[in-house]
């Protein structure tokens, strides 16, 4: 009986060492980027096989959540904000919250750009975006649009003042200033 017990303990020890080695191999492979690697559960009998299957299931579950997030982020990166991240439970909810925040921020900046573009296309260059609502590059984007709106508004106001003077019969009026591009052409044409 003692011999059978020692033999059984040795087989159990061998199986535990094999499971640990398989998990170590899985960790190594995943660290190398081979995230599709799974442990072959058929190599482990009984409860050891169940432990390996549970490990594979756990890894697959986490990778599925990150894969879903990656697919959605790829859509967001090309401007498709139509998808939402599935609501994940527990600590995984951080992933959902991050994706929701990303979508909300992209939607907000998109709305701001559309609002300013609509105002400009309607001839209203007095509109400005709220730079204080944004940070980092989004803040710079809105600031750049504000600069565009301000420059255009000011330059068109100068052209308008010149045209008003000409309409009053004042042909000595001139448009002065440091204009560039089409505004410089308009200045030169109006002055001529």
Coordinates of N, CA and C in Angstrom, one line a residue:
X1 N 0.8 -1.2 0.0 CA 0.0 0.0 0.0 C 0.9 1.3 0.0
X2 N 1.9 1.3 0.8 CA 2.8 2.4 0.8 C 3.4 2.6 -0.6
X3 N 3.8 1.6 -1.2 CA 4.3 1.7 -2.6 C 3.3 2.2 -3.6
X4 N 2.1 1.8 -3.4 CA 1.0 2.4 -4.3 C 0.8 3.9 -4.0
X5 N 0.8 4.2 -2.7 CA 0.7 5.6 -2.3 C 1.8 6.5 -2.9
X6 N 3.0 6.0 -2.8 CA 4.2 6.7 -3.3 C 4.1 6.9 -4.8
X7 N 3.7 5.8 -5.5 CA 3.5 5.8 -6.9 C 2.4 6.8 -7.4
X8 N 1.3 6.8 -6.6 CA 0.2 7.8 -6.9 C 0.6 9.2 -6.7
X9 N 1.4 9.4 -5.6 CA 1.9 10.8 -5.3 C 2.8 11.2 -6.4
X10 N 3.7 10.3 -6.9 CA 4.6 10.7 -7.9 C 3.9 11.1 -9.2
X11 N 2.8 10.3 -9.6 CA 2.0 10.6 -10.8 C 1.4 12.0 -10.6
X12 N 0.8 12.2 -9.4 CA 0.2 13.5 -9.1 C 1.2 14.7 -9.2
X13 N 2.4 14.4 -8.6 CA 3.4 15.4 -8.7 C 3.8 15.7 -10.2
X14 N 3.9 14.7 -10.9 CA 4.3 14.8 -12.4 C 3.2 15.6 -13.1
X15 N 2.0 15.3 -12.8 CA 0.9 16.1 -13.5 C 0.9 17.6 -13.1
X16 N 1.1 17.8 -11.8 CA 1.1 19.2 -11.3 C 2.3 20.0 -12.0
X17 N 3.4 19.3 -12.0 CA 4.6 19.9 -12.6 C 4.4 20.1 -14.1
X18 N 3.7 19.2 -14.8 CA 3.4 19.4 -16.2 C 2.4 20.5 -16.4
X19 N 1.4 20.7 -15.6 CA 0.4 21.8 -15.7 C 1.2 23.1 -15.5
X20 N 2.0 23.2 -14.5 CA 2.8 24.4 -14.2 C 3.7 24.7 -15.4
X21 N 4.3 23.7 -16.0 CA 5.2 23.9 -17.1 C 4.4 24.4 -18.3
X22 N 3.2 23.8 -18.5 CA 2.4 24.2 -19.7 C 1.9 25.7 -19.5
X23 N 1.6 26.1 -18.2 CA 1.1 27.4 -18.0 C 2.3 28.4 -18.2
X24 N 3.5 28.0 -17.8 CA 4.7 28.8 -18.0 C 5.0 29.0 -19.5
X25 N 4.8 27.9 -20.2 CA 5.0 28.0 -21.7 C 4.0 28.9 -22.3
X26 N 2.7 28.8 -21.8 CA 1.7 29.7 -22.3 C 2.0 31.2 -22.0
X27 N 2.5 31.5 -20.8 CA 2.9 32.8 -20.5 C 4.0 33.3 -21.4
X28 N 5.0 32.5 -21.6 CA 6.2 32.8 -22.4 C 5.7 33.2 -23.9
X29 N 4.8 32.3 -24.4 CA 4.4 32.5 -25.8 C 3.5 33.8 -25.9
X30 N 2.7 34.0 -24.9 CA 1.9 35.2 -24.9 C 2.8 36.5 -24.8
X31 N 3.8 36.4 -23.9 CA 4.7 37.5 -23.8 C 5.5 37.8 -25.1
X32 N 5.6 36.8 -25.9 CA 6.3 36.9 -27.2 C 5.3 37.4 -28.3
X33 N 4.0 37.5 -27.9 CA 3.1 38.0 -28.9 C 2.2 36.9 -29.5
X34 N 2.4 35.7 -29.1 CA 1.6 34.6 -29.7 C 0.4 34.4 -28.9
X35 N -0.5 35.3 -28.9 CA -1.7 35.3 -28.0 C -2.7 34.3 -28.4
X36 N -2.6 33.6 -29.6 CA -3.5 32.6 -29.9 C -3.1 31.2 -29.3
X37 N -1.9 31.2 -28.7 CA -1.4 29.9 -28.1 C -2.3 29.5 -27.0
X38 N -2.7 28.2 -27.0 CA -3.5 27.6 -25.9 C -2.8 26.3 -25.5
X39 N -3.0 25.9 -24.3 CA -2.4 24.6 -23.8 C -3.3 23.5 -24.3
X40 N -2.6 22.4 -24.7 CA -3.4 21.2 -25.3 C -3.9 20.5 -24.1
X41 N -5.2 20.6 -23.8 CA -5.8 20.0 -22.6 C -5.9 18.5 -22.8
X42 N -5.8 18.0 -24.0 CA -5.9 16.5 -24.2 C -4.7 15.8 -23.6
X43 N -3.7 16.5 -23.3 CA -2.5 15.9 -22.7 C -2.6 15.7 -21.2
X44 N -3.7 16.2 -20.6 CA -3.9 16.1 -19.2 C -5.2 15.4 -18.8
X45 N -5.0 14.3 -18.1 CA -6.2 13.5 -17.7 C -7.0 14.2 -16.6
X46 N -8.3 13.9 -16.5 CA -9.2 14.2 -15.4 C -9.2 15.7 -15.1
X47 N -9.1 15.9 -13.8 CA -9.2 17.3 -13.3 C -8.1 18.2 -13.7
X48 N -6.9 17.6 -14.1 CA -5.8 18.4 -14.6 C -6.2 19.0 -16.0
X49 N -6.9 18.1 -16.8 CA -7.4 18.6 -18.1 C -8.4 19.7 -17.9
X50 N -9.3 19.6 -16.8 CA -10.3 20.7 -16.6 C -9.6 21.9 -16.1
X51 N -8.5 21.8 -15.3 CA -7.8 23.0 -14.9 C -7.2 23.7 -16.2
X52 N -6.7 22.9 -17.1 CA -6.1 23.5 -18.3 C -7.2 24.1 -19.2
X53 N -8.3 23.5 -19.3 CA -9.4 24.0 -20.1 C -9.9 25.3 -19.5
X54 N -10.0 25.4 -18.1 CA -10.4 26.6 -17.5 C -9.4 27.7 -17.7
X55 N -8.1 27.4 -17.7 CA -7.1 28.4 -18.0 C -7.2 28.9 -19.4
X56 N -7.4 28.0 -20.3 CA -7.6 28.4 -21.7 C -8.8 29.3 -21.9
X57 N -9.9 28.9 -21.2 CA -11.1 29.7 -21.3 C -11.0 31.1 -20.7
X58 N -10.3 31.2 -19.6 CA -10.0 32.5 -18.9 C -9.2 33.4 -19.9
X59 N -8.1 32.8 -20.4 CA -7.3 33.6 -21.3 C -8.1 34.1 -22.5
X60 N -8.9 33.1 -23.1 CA -9.7 33.5 -24.3 C -10.7 34.6 -24.0
X61 N -11.3 34.5 -22.8 CA -12.3 35.5 -22.4 C -11.6 36.9 -22.3
X62 N -10.5 37.0 -21.7 CA -9.8 38.3 -21.6 C -9.4 38.8 -23.0
X63 N -8.9 37.9 -23.8 CA -8.4 38.3 -25.2 C -9.6 38.7 -26.0
X64 N -10.8 38.1 -25.8 CA -12.0 38.4 -26.6 C -12.4 39.9 -26.3
X65 N -12.3 40.2 -25.0 CA -12.7 41.6 -24.6 C -11.7 42.6 -25.2
X66 N -10.4 42.3 -25.2 CA -9.5 43.2 -25.8 C -9.6 43.2 -27.3
X67 N -9.9 42.1 -27.9 CA -10.1 42.0 -29.4 C -11.3 42.8 -29.8
X68 N -12.4 42.7 -29.0 CA -13.6 43.5 -29.3 C -13.3 45.0 -29.3
X69 N -12.5 45.4 -28.2 CA -12.2 46.8 -28.1 C -11.3 47.3 -29.3
X70 N -10.4 46.4 -29.7 CA -9.5 46.7 -30.8 C -10.3 46.9 -32.1
X71 N -11.2 46.0 -32.4 CA -12.0 46.2 -33.6 C -12.8 47.5 -33.6
X72 N -13.4 47.8 -32.4 CA -14.2 49.0 -32.3 C -13.2 50.2 -32.5
X73 N -12.1 50.2 -31.8 CA -11.1 51.3 -31.9 C -10.6 51.5 -33.4
X74 N -10.5 50.4 -34.1 CA -10.1 50.5 -35.5 C -11.2 51.3 -36.3
X75 N -12.4 51.0 -36.0 CA -13.5 51.7 -36.6 C -13.5 53.2 -36.3
X76 N -13.3 53.5 -35.0 CA -13.2 54.9 -34.5 C -12.0 55.6 -35.2
X77 N -10.9 54.9 -35.4 CA -9.8 55.5 -36.0 C -10.0 56.0 -37.4
X78 N -11.0 55.5 -38.1 CA -11.3 55.9 -39.5 C -12.6 56.8 -39.5
X79 N -13.1 57.1 -38.3 CA -14.2 58.0 -38.2 C -15.6 57.4 -38.1
X80 N -15.6 56.1 -38.0 CA -16.9 55.4 -37.9 C -17.2 55.2 -36.4
X81 N -18.1 56.1 -35.9 CA -18.5 56.1 -34.4 C -19.8 55.4 -34.2
X82 N -20.2 54.6 -35.1 CA -21.5 53.9 -35.0 C -21.5 52.7 -34.1
X83 N -20.4 52.2 -33.7 CA -20.3 51.0 -32.8 C -20.1 51.4 -31.4
X84 N -20.7 50.6 -30.5 CA -20.4 50.8 -29.0 C -19.8 49.5 -28.5
X85 N -18.9 49.7 -27.5 CA -18.3 48.6 -26.8 C -19.3 47.9 -26.0
X86 N -19.4 46.6 -26.0 CA -20.3 45.9 -25.1 C -20.0 46.1 -23.7
X87 N -21.0 46.2 -22.9 CA -20.8 46.5 -21.4 C -20.2 45.3 -20.8
X88 N -19.0 45.5 -20.2 CA -18.3 44.4 -19.5 C -18.5 44.5 -18.0
X89 N -18.4 43.3 -17.3 CA -18.7 43.3 -15.9 C -17.4 43.6 -15.1
X90 N -17.6 44.0 -13.8 CA -16.5 44.1 -12.8 C -15.4 45.0 -13.3
X91 N -14.2 44.5 -13.0 CA -13.0 45.3 -13.4 C -12.8 45.5 -14.9
X92 N -13.4 44.6 -15.6 CA -13.4 44.7 -17.1 C -14.2 46.0 -17.6
X93 N -15.0 46.5 -16.7 CA -15.8 47.6 -17.1 C -15.0 48.8 -17.4
X94 N -13.7 48.9 -16.9 CA -12.8 49.9 -17.2 C -12.6 50.0 -18.7
X95 N -12.5 48.9 -19.3 CA -12.4 48.9 -20.8 C -13.6 49.5 -21.5
X96 N -14.8 49.1 -21.0 CA -16.0 49.7 -21.6 C -16.0 51.2 -21.4
X97 N -15.7 51.6 -20.1 CA -15.7 53.1 -19.8 C -14.7 53.8 -20.6
X98 N -13.6 53.3 -20.9 CA -12.6 54.0 -21.7 C -13.0 54.1 -23.1
X99 N -13.6 53.0 -23.7 CA -14.1 53.1 -25.0 C -15.3 54.1 -25.1
X100 N -16.1 54.1 -24.2 CA -17.3 55.0 -24.2 C -16.7 56.5 -24.1
X101 N -15.7 56.7 -23.3 CA -15.2 58.1 -23.2 C -14.5 58.5 -24.5
X102 N -13.8 57.5 -25.1 CA -13.2 57.8 -26.4 C -14.2 58.2 -27.4
X103 N -15.3 57.4 -27.5 CA -16.4 57.7 -28.5 C -17.0 59.1 -28.1
X104 N -17.2 59.4 -26.9 CA -17.9 60.6 -26.5 C -17.0 61.8 -26.9
X105 N -15.7 61.7 -26.6 CA -14.8 62.8 -27.0 C -14.6 63.0 -28.5
X106 N -14.6 61.9 -29.2 CA -14.5 62.0 -30.7 C -15.8 62.6 -31.2
X107 N -16.9 62.2 -30.7 CA -18.2 62.8 -31.1 C -18.3 64.3 -30.8
X108 N -17.8 64.6 -29.6 CA -17.9 66.0 -29.2 C -17.0 66.9 -30.1
X109 N -15.8 66.5 -30.4 CA -15.0 67.3 -31.3 C -15.5 67.3 -32.7
X110 N -16.1 66.2 -33.1 CA -16.8 66.2 -34.4 C -17.9 67.1 -34.5
X111 N -18.7 67.2 -33.4 CA -19.9 68.1 -33.4 C -19.4 69.6 -33.4
X112 N -18.3 69.8 -32.7 CA -17.8 71.2 -32.7 C -17.3 71.6 -34.1
X113 N -16.6 70.7 -34.7 CA -16.1 71.0 -36.1 C -17.3 71.2 -37.0
X114 N -18.3 70.4 -37.0 CA -19.4 70.5 -37.8 C -20.2 71.9 -37.6
X115 N -20.3 72.2 -36.3 CA -21.0 73.5 -35.9 C -20.3 74.7 -36.5
X116 N -18.9 74.7 -36.4 CA -18.2 75.8 -36.9 C -18.2 75.8 -38.4
X117 N -18.1 74.6 -39.1 CA -18.1 74.6 -40.5 C -19.5 75.0 -41.1
X118 N -20.6 74.7 -40.4 CA -21.9 75.1 -40.8 C -22.0 76.6 -40.7
X119 N -21.5 77.2 -39.6 CA -21.6 78.6 -39.4 C -20.8 79.3 -40.5
X120 N -19.6 78.8 -40.8 CA -18.8 79.4 -41.8 C -19.4 79.3 -43.2
X121 N -20.0 78.2 -43.5 CA -20.7 78.0 -44.8 C -21.9 78.9 -44.9
X122 N -22.5 79.3 -43.8 CA -23.6 80.3 -43.8 C -23.1 81.7 -43.7
X123 N -21.8 81.9 -43.7 CA -21.3 83.3 -43.7 C -21.1 83.9 -42.3
X124 N -21.3 83.1 -41.3 CA -21.2 83.6 -39.9 C -19.8 83.1 -39.4
X125 N -18.8 84.1 -39.5 CA -17.5 83.8 -39.0 C -17.3 84.3 -37.5
X126 N -18.4 84.7 -36.9 CA -18.3 85.2 -35.5 C -18.3 84.0 -34.5
X127 N -18.7 82.9 -34.9 CA -18.8 81.7 -34.0 C -17.4 81.3 -33.6
X128 N -17.3 80.8 -32.4 CA -16.0 80.2 -31.9 C -16.3 78.9 -31.1
X129 N -15.3 78.0 -31.2 CA -15.4 76.8 -30.4 C -15.0 77.0 -29.0
X130 N -15.5 76.2 -28.1 CA -15.1 76.4 -26.7 C -13.9 75.5 -26.4
X131 N -12.7 76.2 -26.5 CA -11.4 75.5 -26.3 C -11.3 74.9 -24.9
X132 N -12.0 75.5 -23.9 CA -11.9 75.0 -22.5 C -12.5 73.7 -22.3
X133 N -13.3 73.2 -23.2 CA -14.0 71.9 -23.1 C -13.0 70.8 -23.6
X134 N -11.9 71.1 -24.1 CA -11.0 70.1 -24.8 C -9.6 70.2 -24.2
X135 N -8.9 69.1 -24.4 CA -7.5 69.0 -24.0 C -6.6 68.5 -25.1
X136 N -5.4 68.8 -25.0 CA -4.3 68.2 -25.9 C -4.6 68.6 -27.3
X137 N -4.6 67.6 -28.2 CA -4.7 67.9 -29.7 C -6.1 68.4 -30.0
X138 N -7.1 67.9 -29.3 CA -8.5 68.4 -29.5 C -8.6 69.9 -29.2
X139 N -7.9 70.3 -28.1 CA -7.9 71.7 -27.8 C -7.2 72.5 -28.9
X140 N -6.1 72.0 -29.4 CA -5.4 72.6 -30.5 C -6.2 72.7 -31.8
X141 N -7.0 71.6 -32.0 CA -7.9 71.6 -33.2 C -8.9 72.7 -33.1
X142 N -9.6 72.8 -32.0 CA -10.6 73.9 -31.8 C -9.9 75.2 -31.8
X143 N -8.8 75.4 -31.2 CA -8.1 76.6 -31.3 C -7.7 77.0 -32.7
X144 N -7.3 76.0 -33.5 CA -7.0 76.3 -34.9 C -8.2 76.7 -35.7
X145 N -9.3 76.1 -35.4 CA -10.6 76.5 -36.1 C -11.0 77.9 -35.7
X146 N -10.8 78.2 -34.4 CA -11.1 79.6 -33.9 C -10.2 80.6 -34.6
X147 N -9.0 80.3 -34.7 CA -8.0 81.2 -35.4 C -8.5 81.4 -36.9
X148 N -8.9 80.3 -37.5 CA -9.4 80.4 -38.9 C -10.6 81.3 -39.0
X149 N -11.5 81.0 -38.1 CA -12.8 81.9 -38.1 C -12.5 83.3 -37.8
X150 N -11.6 83.6 -36.8 CA -11.2 85.0 -36.5 C -10.5 85.7 -37.6
X151 N -9.6 85.0 -38.2 CA -8.8 85.6 -39.3 C -9.7 85.9 -40.5
X152 N -10.6 84.9 -40.8 CA -11.5 85.1 -42.0 C -12.5 86.2 -41.7
X153 N -13.0 86.2 -40.4 CA -14.0 87.3 -40.0 C -13.3 88.7 -40.1
X154 N -12.1 88.8 -39.6 CA -11.4 90.1 -39.7 C -11.1 90.5 -41.1
X155 N -10.6 89.6 -41.9 CA -10.2 89.9 -43.3 C -11.4 90.3 -44.1
X156 N -12.5 89.6 -43.9 CA -13.7 89.9 -44.7 C -14.3 91.2 -44.2
X157 N -14.2 91.5 -42.9 CA -14.6 92.8 -42.4 C -13.8 93.9 -43.0
X158 N -12.5 93.8 -43.2 CA -11.7 94.8 -43.9 C -12.1 95.0 -45.3
X159 N -12.4 93.9 -46.1 CA -12.9 94.0 -47.4 C -14.2 94.7 -47.5
X160 N -15.1 94.4 -46.5 CA -16.4 95.0 -46.5 C -16.3 96.5 -46.2
X161 N -15.4 96.9 -45.3 CA -15.2 98.3 -45.0 C -14.7 99.1 -46.3
X162 N -13.8 98.4 -47.0 CA -13.3 99.1 -48.3 C -14.5 99.2 -49.3
X163 N -15.3 98.2 -49.4 CA -16.4 98.2 -50.4 C -17.4 99.2 -49.9
X164 N -17.7 99.4 -48.6 CA -18.6 100.4 -48.1 C -18.1 101.8 -48.5
X165 N -16.8 102.0 -48.3 CA -16.2 103.3 -48.7 C -16.3 103.6 -50.1
X166 N -16.1 102.6 -51.0 CA -16.2 102.8 -52.4 C -17.7 103.1 -52.7
X167 N -18.6 102.4 -52.1 CA -20.1 102.6 -52.3 C -20.5 104.1 -51.9
X168 N -19.8 104.6 -50.9 CA -20.1 106.0 -50.5 C -19.4 107.0 -51.5
X169 N -18.6 106.5 -52.4 CA -17.9 107.3 -53.4 C -16.5 107.7 -53.0
X170 N -16.0 107.1 -51.9 CA -14.6 107.4 -51.5 C -13.7 106.4 -52.2
X171 N -13.1 106.9 -53.3 CA -12.2 106.1 -54.1 C -10.8 106.1 -53.6
X172 N -10.6 106.9 -52.5 CA -9.2 106.9 -52.0 C -9.0 105.9 -50.9
X173 N -10.1 105.2 -50.5 CA -10.0 104.2 -49.4 C -9.1 103.0 -49.9
X174 N -8.3 102.5 -49.0 CA -7.4 101.4 -49.3 C -7.5 100.4 -48.3
X175 N -7.2 99.2 -48.7 CA -7.2 98.1 -47.7 C -5.7 97.8 -47.4
X176 N -5.4 98.0 -46.1 CA -4.0 97.9 -45.7 C -3.9 96.7 -44.7
X177 N -2.7 96.1 -44.7 CA -2.5 95.1 -43.7 C -1.7 93.9 -44.2
X178 N -1.4 93.0 -43.4 CA -0.6 91.8 -43.7 C -1.5 90.7 -44.0
X179 N -1.9 90.6 -45.3 CA -2.8 89.6 -45.7 C -2.1 88.5 -46.5
X180 N -2.6 87.3 -46.6 CA -1.9 86.2 -47.3 C -2.9 85.5 -48.2
X181 N -2.4 84.8 -49.2 CA -3.3 84.0 -50.0 C -4.4 84.8 -50.7
X182 N -5.6 84.2 -50.7 CA -6.7 84.8 -51.4 C -7.0 86.2 -50.8
X183 N -6.8 86.4 -49.5 CA -7.0 87.7 -48.9 C -6.1 88.7 -49.4
X184 N -4.9 88.4 -49.7 CA -3.9 89.3 -50.3 C -4.3 89.6 -51.7
X185 N -4.8 88.7 -52.4 CA -5.3 88.9 -53.8 C -6.5 89.8 -53.7
X186 N -7.4 89.6 -52.8 CA -8.6 90.4 -52.7 C -8.2 91.9 -52.3
X187 N -7.3 92.0 -51.4 CA -6.8 93.3 -51.0 C -6.2 94.1 -52.3
X188 N -5.3 93.4 -53.0 CA -4.7 94.0 -54.2 C -5.8 94.3 -55.2
X189 N -6.7 93.4 -55.5 CA -7.7 93.7 -56.5 C -8.6 94.8 -56.0
X190 N -9.0 94.8 -54.8 CA -9.9 95.9 -54.3 C -9.2 97.3 -54.4
X191 N -7.9 97.3 -54.0 CA -7.1 98.5 -54.0 C -6.9 99.0 -55.4
X192 N -6.8 98.1 -56.4 CA -6.6 98.4 -57.8 C -7.9 99.0 -58.3

